[in-house]
């Protein structure tokens, strides 16, 4: 697919994340306006609340954009999703008849503050990248037993905390927790010493379900995707995870990018999951290409020093697609809600520069990572800023996600001190 040209000049640049081909959904505020829904186009944002008030956008009998989140649109279903995308494309395309009506509704991105783009109903995080699972399993169980016996048959996941999902730009406070050193018989309550990031994609459920759904139904129910960083306290996790898995180690925060890139925008970039050495059961089998070719990278910026790109990989490395994860989630009859967020699991490639966590990049702390400024890291230090970025690349354009950032703040004073 070629670049779709817009009368918004900045949207025609090969360097923008937000050409007419994209049209991602977010929530923004300005000094003059409270938080409201907006659509990114080049270096501008179309004010959807104003567009609806003035009749430029008129999709349903009731307003959809008088609230600062996109859940109301999601609840309308795929026919309305498509109608909105078609209307936006018509309004913003080069030569649009209604340009004079739309142009006053554009706000420079530079004047805006971005907010959470949705109300997250529930959050589930998966462990569905084979290279990541193999690396972690090798570190802790040896290469012969790297993958659990169930891993090649189902996408493993756990229910997380929707309350801890935050938008890009939110500072992340280093957590306290129980840490257990192999040199001591008892744990101690201390600030996390092995704080980590996890490079993931987040799939947003746009249609509710009550009972099992097929992979195709799950694919149709996904509204869009965001970048996702599932911050992880590795030392807290090592002590608490047996036998039930992650809990407080993952409850500090999960950061997402502020722009939801719709599934429709990603359609030209579909690709297939990797070949399977073990056949999965029929209800989870691929029915077509259900992953996406999205290039991803992570940079680490120490306080006051230049950034270093520490990871480059691709979403196509996942072993299970978001549709398979959602279908599996529903198999027990678990109801799925509009606004549910599914974390893909850490995305790592086959080589060291493609690893999606510091746990892997430093091989559990044994191989420190050297940054461009000369500093080294095994895990994150106070003042470090992590930036996730990603885009699918077309012919002369990119469908991007913007960035997902977070800066580590020092742990608070001992919370239970007497």
PDB file of N, CA and C in Angstrom, residues 153-253:
ATOM      1  N   UNK A 153       1.931 -25.541  23.795  1.00  0.00           N
ATOM      2  CA  UNK A 153       0.534 -25.915  23.574  1.00  0.00           C
ATOM      3  C   UNK A 153      -0.454 -24.793  23.889  1.00  0.00           C
ATOM      4  N   UNK A 154      -0.127 -23.915  24.838  1.00  0.00           N
ATOM      5  CA  UNK A 154      -1.032 -22.829  25.215  1.00  0.00           C
ATOM      6  C   UNK A 154      -0.239 -21.555  25.488  1.00  0.00           C
ATOM      7  N   UNK A 155      -0.846 -20.397  25.228  1.00  0.00           N
ATOM      8  CA  UNK A 155      -0.195 -19.143  25.638  1.00  0.00           C
ATOM      9  C   UNK A 155      -0.356 -18.934  27.140  1.00  0.00           C
ATOM     10  N   UNK A 156       0.741 -19.042  27.865  1.00  0.00           N
ATOM     11  CA  UNK A 156       0.727 -18.900  29.324  1.00  0.00           C
ATOM     12  C   UNK A 156       0.522 -17.428  29.688  1.00  0.00           C
ATOM     13  N   UNK A 157      -0.299 -17.166  30.689  1.00  0.00           N
ATOM     14  CA  UNK A 157      -0.521 -15.790  31.116  1.00  0.00           C
ATOM     15  C   UNK A 157      -0.919 -15.725  32.578  1.00  0.00           C
ATOM     16  N   UNK A 158      -1.079 -14.509  33.075  1.00  0.00           N
ATOM     17  CA  UNK A 158      -1.555 -14.306  34.443  1.00  0.00           C
ATOM     18  C   UNK A 158      -2.379 -13.026  34.477  1.00  0.00           C
ATOM     19  N   UNK A 159      -3.323 -12.953  35.387  1.00  0.00           N
ATOM     20  CA  UNK A 159      -4.151 -11.762  35.541  1.00  0.00           C
ATOM     21  C   UNK A 159      -3.403 -10.709  36.340  1.00  0.00           C
ATOM     22  N   UNK A 160      -3.243  -9.525  35.755  1.00  0.00           N
ATOM     23  CA  UNK A 160      -2.527  -8.440  36.396  1.00  0.00           C
ATOM     24  C   UNK A 160      -3.481  -7.406  36.975  1.00  0.00           C
ATOM     25  N   UNK A 161      -2.979  -6.211  37.195  1.00  0.00           N
ATOM     26  CA  UNK A 161      -3.734  -5.145  37.842  1.00  0.00           C
ATOM     27  C   UNK A 161      -4.010  -4.016  36.856  1.00  0.00           C
ATOM     28  N   UNK A 162      -5.290  -3.836  36.504  1.00  0.00           N
ATOM     29  CA  UNK A 162      -5.653  -2.718  35.642  1.00  0.00           C
ATOM     30  C   UNK A 162      -5.332  -1.385  36.308  1.00  0.00           C
ATOM     31  N   UNK A 163      -5.398  -1.342  37.637  1.00  0.00           N
ATOM     32  CA  UNK A 163      -5.165  -0.086  38.359  1.00  0.00           C
ATOM     33  C   UNK A 163      -3.735   0.408  38.241  1.00  0.00           C
ATOM     34  N   UNK A 164      -2.811  -0.470  37.845  1.00  0.00           N
ATOM     35  CA  UNK A 164      -1.403  -0.060  37.759  1.00  0.00           C
ATOM     36  C   UNK A 164      -0.979   0.289  36.333  1.00  0.00           C
ATOM     37  N   UNK A 165      -1.912   0.274  35.381  1.00  0.00           N
ATOM     38  CA  UNK A 165      -1.593   0.654  34.008  1.00  0.00           C
ATOM     39  C   UNK A 165      -1.574   2.178  33.918  1.00  0.00           C
ATOM     40  N   UNK A 166      -0.479   2.735  33.405  1.00  0.00           N
ATOM     41  CA  UNK A 166      -0.302   4.189  33.332  1.00  0.00           C
ATOM     42  C   UNK A 166       0.107   4.585  31.918  1.00  0.00           C
ATOM     43  N   UNK A 167      -0.117   5.848  31.588  1.00  0.00           N
ATOM     44  CA  UNK A 167       0.225   6.322  30.255  1.00  0.00           C
ATOM     45  C   UNK A 167       1.702   6.711  30.189  1.00  0.00           C
ATOM     46  N   UNK A 168       2.247   6.637  28.997  1.00  0.00           N
ATOM     47  CA  UNK A 168       3.619   7.059  28.729  1.00  0.00           C
ATOM     48  C   UNK A 168       3.894   8.432  29.332  1.00  0.00           C
ATOM     49  N   UNK A 169       5.092   8.590  29.903  1.00  0.00           N
ATOM     50  CA  UNK A 169       5.477   9.844  30.535  1.00  0.00           C
ATOM     51  C   UNK A 169       5.282   9.842  32.029  1.00  0.00           C
ATOM     52  N   UNK A 170       4.571   8.850  32.558  1.00  0.00           N
ATOM     53  CA  UNK A 170       4.382   8.735  34.001  1.00  0.00           C
ATOM     54  C   UNK A 170       5.666   8.213  34.639  1.00  0.00           C
ATOM     55  N   UNK A 171       6.155   8.895  35.664  1.00  0.00           N
ATOM     56  CA  UNK A 171       7.341   8.423  36.378  1.00  0.00           C
ATOM     57  C   UNK A 171       7.026   7.130  37.124  1.00  0.00           C
ATOM     58  N   UNK A 172       8.033   6.282  37.254  1.00  0.00           N
ATOM     59  CA  UNK A 172       7.870   4.964  37.876  1.00  0.00           C
ATOM     60  C   UNK A 172       8.710   4.913  39.143  1.00  0.00           C
ATOM     61  N   UNK A 173       8.046   4.708  40.266  1.00  0.00           N
ATOM     62  CA  UNK A 173       8.740   4.677  41.555  1.00  0.00           C
ATOM     63  C   UNK A 173       9.299   3.278  41.818  1.00  0.00           C
ATOM     64  N   UNK A 174      10.582   3.203  42.150  1.00  0.00           N
ATOM     65  CA  UNK A 174      11.188   1.908  42.482  1.00  0.00           C
ATOM     66  C   UNK A 174      10.426   1.282  43.655  1.00  0.00           C
ATOM     67  N   UNK A 175       9.992   0.030  43.524  1.00  0.00           N
ATOM     68  CA  UNK A 175       9.157  -0.556  44.576  1.00  0.00           C
ATOM     69  C   UNK A 175       9.961  -1.174  45.716  1.00  0.00           C
ATOM     70  N   UNK A 176       9.306  -1.293  46.865  1.00  0.00           N
ATOM     71  CA  UNK A 176       9.788  -2.107  47.981  1.00  0.00           C
ATOM     72  C   UNK A 176       9.184  -3.500  47.859  1.00  0.00           C
ATOM     73  N   UNK A 177       9.839  -4.468  48.477  1.00  0.00           N
ATOM     74  CA  UNK A 177       9.291  -5.814  48.507  1.00  0.00           C
ATOM     75  C   UNK A 177      10.170  -6.755  49.306  1.00  0.00           C
ATOM     76  N   UNK A 178       9.687  -7.968  49.448  1.00  0.00           N
ATOM     77  CA  UNK A 178      10.492  -9.002  50.116  1.00  0.00           C
ATOM     78  C   UNK A 178      11.523  -9.546  49.140  1.00  0.00           C
ATOM     79  N   UNK A 179      12.789  -9.485  49.557  1.00  0.00           N
ATOM     80  CA  UNK A 179      13.896 -10.012  48.769  1.00  0.00           C
ATOM     81  C   UNK A 179      14.562 -11.129  49.554  1.00  0.00           C
ATOM     82  N   UNK A 180      14.908 -12.192  48.857  1.00  0.00           N
ATOM     83  CA  UNK A 180      15.525 -13.345  49.522  1.00  0.00           C
ATOM     84  C   UNK A 180      16.870 -13.633  48.875  1.00  0.00           C
ATOM     85  N   UNK A 181      17.932 -13.426  49.618  1.00  0.00           N
ATOM     86  CA  UNK A 181      19.264 -13.745  49.135  1.00  0.00           C
ATOM     87  C   UNK A 181      19.555 -15.216  49.407  1.00  0.00           C
ATOM     88  N   UNK A 182      20.241 -15.897  48.469  1.00  0.00           N
ATOM     89  CA  UNK A 182      20.606 -17.297  48.730  1.00  0.00           C
ATOM     90  C   UNK A 182      21.553 -17.445  49.917  1.00  0.00           C
ATOM     91  N   UNK A 183      22.148 -16.331  50.354  1.00  0.00           N
ATOM     92  CA  UNK A 183      23.090 -16.377  51.482  1.00  0.00           C
ATOM     93  C   UNK A 183      22.404 -16.242  52.837  1.00  0.00           C
ATOM     94  N   UNK A 184      21.087 -16.020  52.838  1.00  0.00           N
ATOM     95  CA  UNK A 184      20.372 -15.829  54.096  1.00  0.00           C
ATOM     96  C   UNK A 184      19.155 -16.750  54.154  1.00  0.00           C
ATOM     97  N   UNK A 185      18.816 -17.184  55.351  1.00  0.00           N
ATOM     98  CA  UNK A 185      17.692 -18.091  55.520  1.00  0.00           C
ATOM     99  C   UNK A 185      16.345 -17.383  55.398  1.00  0.00           C
ATOM    100  N   UNK A 186      16.298 -16.101  55.748  1.00  0.00           N
ATOM    101  CA  UNK A 186      15.041 -15.363  55.771  1.00  0.00           C
ATOM    102  C   UNK A 186      15.095 -14.183  54.806  1.00  0.00           C
ATOM    103  N   UNK A 187      13.930 -13.774  54.297  1.00  0.00           N
ATOM    104  CA  UNK A 187      13.897 -12.611  53.405  1.00  0.00           C
ATOM    105  C   UNK A 187      14.037 -11.315  54.194  1.00  0.00           C
ATOM    106  N   UNK A 188      14.286 -10.223  53.459  1.00  0.00           N
ATOM    107  CA  UNK A 188      14.329  -8.884  54.040  1.00  0.00           C
ATOM    108  C   UNK A 188      13.419  -7.979  53.227  1.00  0.00           C
ATOM    109  N   UNK A 189      12.872  -6.942  53.877  1.00  0.00           N
ATOM    110  CA  UNK A 189      12.010  -5.980  53.201  1.00  0.00           C
ATOM    111  C   UNK A 189      12.866  -4.799  52.770  1.00  0.00           C
ATOM    112  N   UNK A 190      13.091  -4.681  51.449  1.00  0.00           N
ATOM    113  CA  UNK A 190      14.056  -3.722  50.906  1.00  0.00           C
ATOM    114  C   UNK A 190      13.544  -3.151  49.586  1.00  0.00           C
ATOM    115  N   UNK A 191      14.107  -2.032  49.127  1.00  0.00           N
ATOM    116  CA  UNK A 191      13.810  -1.573  47.771  1.00  0.00           C
ATOM    117  C   UNK A 191      14.333  -2.583  46.749  1.00  0.00           C
ATOM    118  N   UNK A 192      13.587  -2.726  45.656  1.00  0.00           N
ATOM    119  CA  UNK A 192      14.001  -3.630  44.575  1.00  0.00           C
ATOM    120  C   UNK A 192      15.405  -3.265  44.086  1.00  0.00           C
ATOM    121  N   UNK A 193      16.239  -4.285  43.894  1.00  0.00           N
ATOM    122  CA  UNK A 193      17.601  -4.074  43.412  1.00  0.00           C
ATOM    123  C   UNK A 193      17.785  -4.519  41.965  1.00  0.00           C
ATOM    124  N   UNK A 194      16.804  -5.232  41.429  1.00  0.00           N
ATOM    125  CA  UNK A 194      16.906  -5.763  40.065  1.00  0.00           C
ATOM    126  C   UNK A 194      15.642  -5.373  39.291  1.00  0.00           C
ATOM    127  N   UNK A 195      15.470  -4.051  39.135  1.00  0.00           N
ATOM    128  CA  UNK A 195      14.282  -3.529  38.457  1.00  0.00           C
ATOM    129  C   UNK A 195      14.510  -3.579  36.947  1.00  0.00           C
ATOM    130  N   UNK A 196      13.504  -3.985  36.213  1.00  0.00           N
ATOM    131  CA  UNK A 196      13.666  -4.314  34.796  1.00  0.00           C
ATOM    132  C   UNK A 196      12.511  -3.760  33.981  1.00  0.00           C
ATOM    133  N   UNK A 197      12.708  -3.703  32.663  1.00  0.00           N
ATOM    134  CA  UNK A 197      11.657  -3.389  31.710  1.00  0.00           C
ATOM    135  C   UNK A 197      11.327  -4.635  30.904  1.00  0.00           C
ATOM    136  N   UNK A 198      10.176  -4.635  30.264  1.00  0.00           N
ATOM    137  CA  UNK A 198       9.821  -5.700  29.331  1.00  0.00           C
ATOM    138  C   UNK A 198       9.170  -5.066  28.108  1.00  0.00           C
ATOM    139  N   UNK A 199       9.769  -5.277  26.969  1.00  0.00           N
ATOM    140  CA  UNK A 199       9.252  -4.766  25.706  1.00  0.00           C
ATOM    141  C   UNK A 199       8.093  -5.641  25.241  1.00  0.00           C
ATOM    142  N   UNK A 200       6.893  -5.048  25.173  1.00  0.00           N
ATOM    143  CA  UNK A 200       5.707  -5.795  24.768  1.00  0.00           C
ATOM    144  C   UNK A 200       4.822  -4.945  23.866  1.00  0.00           C
ATOM    145  N   UNK A 201       3.859  -5.592  23.252  1.00  0.00           N
ATOM    146  CA  UNK A 201       2.733  -4.930  22.607  1.00  0.00           C
ATOM    147  C   UNK A 201       1.488  -5.223  23.435  1.00  0.00           C
ATOM    148  N   UNK A 202       0.562  -4.275  23.455  1.00  0.00           N
ATOM    149  CA  UNK A 202      -0.701  -4.473  24.152  1.00  0.00           C
ATOM    150  C   UNK A 202      -1.840  -4.484  23.159  1.00  0.00           C
ATOM    151  N   UNK A 203      -2.700  -5.496  23.237  1.00  0.00           N
ATOM    152  CA  UNK A 203      -3.899  -5.578  22.396  1.00  0.00           C
ATOM    153  C   UNK A 203      -5.099  -5.130  23.219  1.00  0.00           C
ATOM    154  N   UNK A 204      -5.943  -4.276  22.645  1.00  0.00           N
ATOM    155  CA  UNK A 204      -7.112  -3.735  23.333  1.00  0.00           C
ATOM    156  C   UNK A 204      -8.358  -4.409  22.803  1.00  0.00           C
ATOM    157  N   UNK A 205      -9.115  -5.013  23.719  1.00  0.00           N
ATOM    158  CA  UNK A 205     -10.350  -5.712  23.341  1.00  0.00           C
ATOM    159  C   UNK A 205     -11.449  -4.674  23.154  1.00  0.00           C
ATOM    160  N   UNK A 206     -12.099  -4.703  21.989  1.00  0.00           N
ATOM    161  CA  UNK A 206     -13.133  -3.731  21.677  1.00  0.00           C
ATOM    162  C   UNK A 206     -14.544  -4.284  21.681  1.00  0.00           C
ATOM    163  N   UNK A 207     -14.678  -5.620  21.834  1.00  0.00           N
ATOM    164  CA  UNK A 207     -15.997  -6.249  21.856  1.00  0.00           C
ATOM    165  C   UNK A 207     -16.068  -7.217  23.029  1.00  0.00           C
ATOM    166  N   UNK A 208     -17.138  -7.151  23.792  1.00  0.00           N
ATOM    167  CA  UNK A 208     -17.295  -8.048  24.932  1.00  0.00           C
ATOM    168  C   UNK A 208     -17.713  -9.431  24.464  1.00  0.00           C
ATOM    169  N   UNK A 209     -17.477 -10.432  25.315  1.00  0.00           N
ATOM    170  CA  UNK A 209     -17.899 -11.811  25.031  1.00  0.00           C
ATOM    171  C   UNK A 209     -18.240 -12.477  26.352  1.00  0.00           C
ATOM    172  N   UNK A 210     -19.074 -13.500  26.270  1.00  0.00           N
ATOM    173  CA  UNK A 210     -19.477 -14.248  27.458  1.00  0.00           C
ATOM    174  C   UNK A 210     -19.507 -15.722  27.080  1.00  0.00           C
ATOM    175  N   UNK A 211     -18.357 -16.368  27.235  1.00  0.00           N
ATOM    176  CA  UNK A 211     -18.216 -17.750  26.805  1.00  0.00           C
ATOM    177  C   UNK A 211     -17.091 -17.868  25.801  1.00  0.00           C
ATOM    178  N   UNK A 212     -16.740 -19.103  25.441  1.00  0.00           N
ATOM    179  CA  UNK A 212     -15.622 -19.315  24.523  1.00  0.00           C
ATOM    180  C   UNK A 212     -15.850 -18.661  23.162  1.00  0.00           C
ATOM    181  N   UNK A 213     -14.791 -18.073  22.612  1.00  0.00           N
ATOM    182  CA  UNK A 213     -14.834 -17.516  21.264  1.00  0.00           C
ATOM    183  C   UNK A 213     -13.699 -18.115  20.449  1.00  0.00           C
ATOM    184  N   UNK A 214     -13.882 -18.167  19.142  1.00  0.00           N
ATOM    185  CA  UNK A 214     -12.883 -18.743  18.255  1.00  0.00           C
ATOM    186  C   UNK A 214     -11.754 -17.744  18.024  1.00  0.00           C
ATOM    187  N   UNK A 215     -10.684 -18.232  17.397  1.00  0.00           N
ATOM    188  CA  UNK A 215      -9.568 -17.356  17.067  1.00  0.00           C
ATOM    189  C   UNK A 215     -10.024 -16.261  16.106  1.00  0.00           C
ATOM    190  N   UNK A 216     -10.866 -16.606  15.138  1.00  0.00           N
ATOM    191  CA  UNK A 216     -11.363 -15.597  14.200  1.00  0.00           C
ATOM    192  C   UNK A 216     -12.241 -14.568  14.910  1.00  0.00           C
ATOM    193  N   UNK A 217     -13.094 -15.026  15.816  1.00  0.00           N
ATOM    194  CA  UNK A 217     -13.930 -14.098  16.584  1.00  0.00           C
ATOM    195  C   UNK A 217     -13.071 -13.207  17.469  1.00  0.00           C
ATOM    196  N   UNK A 218     -12.020 -13.777  18.029  1.00  0.00           N
ATOM    197  CA  UNK A 218     -11.113 -12.992  18.862  1.00  0.00           C
ATOM    198  C   UNK A 218     -10.405 -11.924  18.035  1.00  0.00           C
ATOM    199  N   UNK A 219      -9.966 -12.300  16.852  1.00  0.00           N
ATOM    200  CA  UNK A 219      -9.295 -11.338  15.976  1.00  0.00           C
ATOM    201  C   UNK A 219     -10.223 -10.175  15.640  1.00  0.00           C
ATOM    202  N   UNK A 220     -11.491 -10.482  15.368  1.00  0.00           N
ATOM    203  CA  UNK A 220     -12.467  -9.437  15.044  1.00  0.00           C
ATOM    204  C   UNK A 220     -12.747  -8.536  16.234  1.00  0.00           C
ATOM    205  N   UNK A 221     -12.568  -9.050  17.448  1.00  0.00           N
ATOM    206  CA  UNK A 221     -12.891  -8.299  18.657  1.00  0.00           C
ATOM    207  C   UNK A 221     -11.791  -7.325  19.071  1.00  0.00           C
ATOM    208  N   UNK A 222     -10.599  -7.435  18.483  1.00  0.00           N
ATOM    209  CA  UNK A 222      -9.494  -6.557  18.871  1.00  0.00           C
ATOM    210  C   UNK A 222      -9.640  -5.212  18.174  1.00  0.00           C
ATOM    211  N   UNK A 223      -9.655  -4.162  18.978  1.00  0.00           N
ATOM    212  CA  UNK A 223      -9.844  -2.796  18.478  1.00  0.00           C
ATOM    213  C   UNK A 223      -8.550  -2.190  17.963  1.00  0.00           C
ATOM    214  N   UNK A 224      -7.468  -2.398  18.688  1.00  0.00           N
ATOM    215  CA  UNK A 224      -6.204  -1.814  18.286  1.00  0.00           C
ATOM    216  C   UNK A 224      -5.079  -2.220  19.220  1.00  0.00           C
ATOM    217  N   UNK A 225      -3.921  -1.613  19.011  1.00  0.00           N
ATOM    218  CA  UNK A 225      -2.697  -2.004  19.701  1.00  0.00           C
ATOM    219  C   UNK A 225      -1.954  -0.780  20.236  1.00  0.00           C
ATOM    220  N   UNK A 226      -1.215  -0.998  21.321  1.00  0.00           N
ATOM    221  CA  UNK A 226      -0.346   0.024  21.916  1.00  0.00           C
ATOM    222  C   UNK A 226       1.005  -0.605  22.225  1.00  0.00           C
ATOM    223  N   UNK A 227       2.033   0.219  22.374  1.00  0.00           N
ATOM    224  CA  UNK A 227       3.282  -0.236  22.967  1.00  0.00           C
ATOM    225  C   UNK A 227       3.059  -0.443  24.455  1.00  0.00           C
ATOM    226  N   UNK A 228       3.767  -1.403  25.038  1.00  0.00           N
ATOM    227  CA  UNK A 228       3.546  -1.718  26.450  1.00  0.00           C
ATOM    228  C   UNK A 228       4.867  -2.096  27.109  1.00  0.00           C
ATOM    229  N   UNK A 229       5.144  -1.481  28.245  1.00  0.00           N
ATOM    230  CA  UNK A 229       6.321  -1.814  29.056  1.00  0.00           C
ATOM    231  C   UNK A 229       5.825  -2.349  30.386  1.00  0.00           C
ATOM    232  N   UNK A 230       5.997  -3.638  30.618  1.00  0.00           N
ATOM    233  CA  UNK A 230       5.557  -4.262  31.866  1.00  0.00           C
ATOM    234  C   UNK A 230       6.739  -4.267  32.827  1.00  0.00           C
ATOM    235  N   UNK A 231       6.868  -3.186  33.609  1.00  0.00           N
ATOM    236  CA  UNK A 231       7.972  -3.049  34.554  1.00  0.00           C
ATOM    237  C   UNK A 231       7.994  -4.240  35.521  1.00  0.00           C
ATOM    238  N   UNK A 232       9.167  -4.774  35.785  1.00  0.00           N
ATOM    239  CA  UNK A 232       9.280  -6.022  36.539  1.00  0.00           C
ATOM    240  C   UNK A 232      10.374  -5.943  37.593  1.00  0.00           C
ATOM    241  N   UNK A 233      10.015  -6.304  38.820  1.00  0.00           N
ATOM    242  CA  UNK A 233      10.974  -6.372  39.935  1.00  0.00           C
ATOM    243  C   UNK A 233      11.483  -7.812  40.018  1.00  0.00           C
ATOM    244  N   UNK A 234      12.610  -8.068  39.400  1.00  0.00           N
ATOM    245  CA  UNK A 234      13.066  -9.454  39.225  1.00  0.00           C
ATOM    246  C   UNK A 234      13.413 -10.128  40.554  1.00  0.00           C
ATOM    247  N   UNK A 235      13.958  -9.384  41.515  1.00  0.00           N
ATOM    248  CA  UNK A 235      14.324 -10.020  42.779  1.00  0.00           C
ATOM    249  C   UNK A 235      13.081 -10.310  43.623  1.00  0.00           C
ATOM    250  N   UNK A 236      12.095  -9.438  43.582  1.00  0.00           N
ATOM    251  CA  UNK A 236      10.821  -9.734  44.248  1.00  0.00           C
ATOM    252  C   UNK A 236      10.175 -10.947  43.594  1.00  0.00           C
ATOM    253  N   UNK A 237      10.231 -11.002  42.274  1.00  0.00           N
ATOM    254  CA  UNK A 237       9.635 -12.106  41.526  1.00  0.00           C
ATOM    255  C   UNK A 237      10.298 -13.441  41.868  1.00  0.00           C
ATOM    256  N   UNK A 238      11.615 -13.432  41.993  1.00  0.00           N
ATOM    257  CA  UNK A 238      12.331 -14.685  42.256  1.00  0.00           C
ATOM    258  C   UNK A 238      11.904 -15.319  43.574  1.00  0.00           C
ATOM    259  N   UNK A 239      11.548 -14.497  44.561  1.00  0.00           N
ATOM    260  CA  UNK A 239      11.154 -15.008  45.870  1.00  0.00           C
ATOM    261  C   UNK A 239       9.685 -15.413  45.911  1.00  0.00           C
ATOM    262  N   UNK A 240       8.829 -14.676  45.207  1.00  0.00           N
ATOM    263  CA  UNK A 240       7.390 -14.862  45.373  1.00  0.00           C
ATOM    264  C   UNK A 240       6.732 -15.790  44.350  1.00  0.00           C
ATOM    265  N   UNK A 241       7.387 -16.041  43.194  1.00  0.00           N
ATOM    266  CA  UNK A 241       6.624 -16.589  42.069  1.00  0.00           C
ATOM    267  C   UNK A 241       6.254 -18.061  42.213  1.00  0.00           C
ATOM    268  N   UNK A 242       6.972 -18.835  43.035  1.00  0.00           N
ATOM    269  CA  UNK A 242       6.605 -20.241  43.217  1.00  0.00           C
ATOM    270  C   UNK A 242       5.622 -20.366  44.384  1.00  0.00           C
ATOM    271  N   UNK A 243       4.482 -21.056  44.209  1.00  0.00           N
ATOM    272  CA  UNK A 243       4.108 -21.829  43.023  1.00  0.00           C
ATOM    273  C   UNK A 243       3.108 -21.132  42.099  1.00  0.00           C
ATOM    274  N   UNK A 244       2.657 -19.924  42.401  1.00  0.00           N
ATOM    275  CA  UNK A 244       1.525 -19.352  41.656  1.00  0.00           C
ATOM    276  C   UNK A 244       1.903 -18.279  40.653  1.00  0.00           C
ATOM    277  N   UNK A 245       3.162 -17.921  40.546  1.00  0.00           N
ATOM    278  CA  UNK A 245       3.555 -16.971  39.522  1.00  0.00           C
ATOM    279  C   UNK A 245       3.667 -15.545  40.002  1.00  0.00           C
ATOM    280  N   UNK A 246       3.783 -14.572  39.073  1.00  0.00           N
ATOM    281  CA  UNK A 246       4.029 -13.186  39.430  1.00  0.00           C
ATOM    282  C   UNK A 246       2.881 -12.577  40.238  1.00  0.00           C
ATOM    283  N   UNK A 247       3.233 -11.679  41.138  1.00  0.00           N
ATOM    284  CA  UNK A 247       2.241 -10.957  41.924  1.00  0.00           C
ATOM    285  C   UNK A 247       2.753  -9.530  42.131  1.00  0.00           C
ATOM    286  N   UNK A 248       3.383  -9.243  43.260  1.00  0.00           N
ATOM    287  CA  UNK A 248       3.871  -7.895  43.519  1.00  0.00           C
ATOM    288  C   UNK A 248       5.017  -7.489  42.594  1.00  0.00           C
ATOM    289  N   UNK A 249       5.729  -8.454  42.064  1.00  0.00           N
ATOM    290  CA  UNK A 249       6.831  -8.156  41.151  1.00  0.00           C
ATOM    291  C   UNK A 249       6.363  -7.434  39.903  1.00  0.00           C
ATOM    292  N   UNK A 250       5.079  -7.587  39.563  1.00  0.00           N
ATOM    293  CA  UNK A 250       4.533  -6.979  38.346  1.00  0.00           C
ATOM    294  C   UNK A 250       3.492  -5.901  38.641  1.00  0.00           C
ATOM    295  N   UNK A 251       3.275  -5.584  39.902  1.00  0.00           N
ATOM    296  CA  UNK A 251       2.166  -4.704  40.279  1.00  0.00           C
ATOM    297  C   UNK A 251       2.570  -3.239  40.414  1.00  0.00           C
ATOM    298  N   UNK A 252       3.837  -2.912  40.214  1.00  0.00           N
ATOM    299  CA  UNK A 252       4.275  -1.526  40.359  1.00  0.00           C
ATOM    300  C   UNK A 252       3.636  -0.644  39.300  1.00  0.00           C
ATOM    301  N   UNK A 253       3.829  -1.011  38.034  1.00  0.00           N
ATOM    302  CA  UNK A 253       3.277  -0.221  36.938  1.00  0.00           C
ATOM    303  C   UNK A 253       3.432  -0.980  35.628  1.00  0.00           C
TER     304      UNK A 253
END
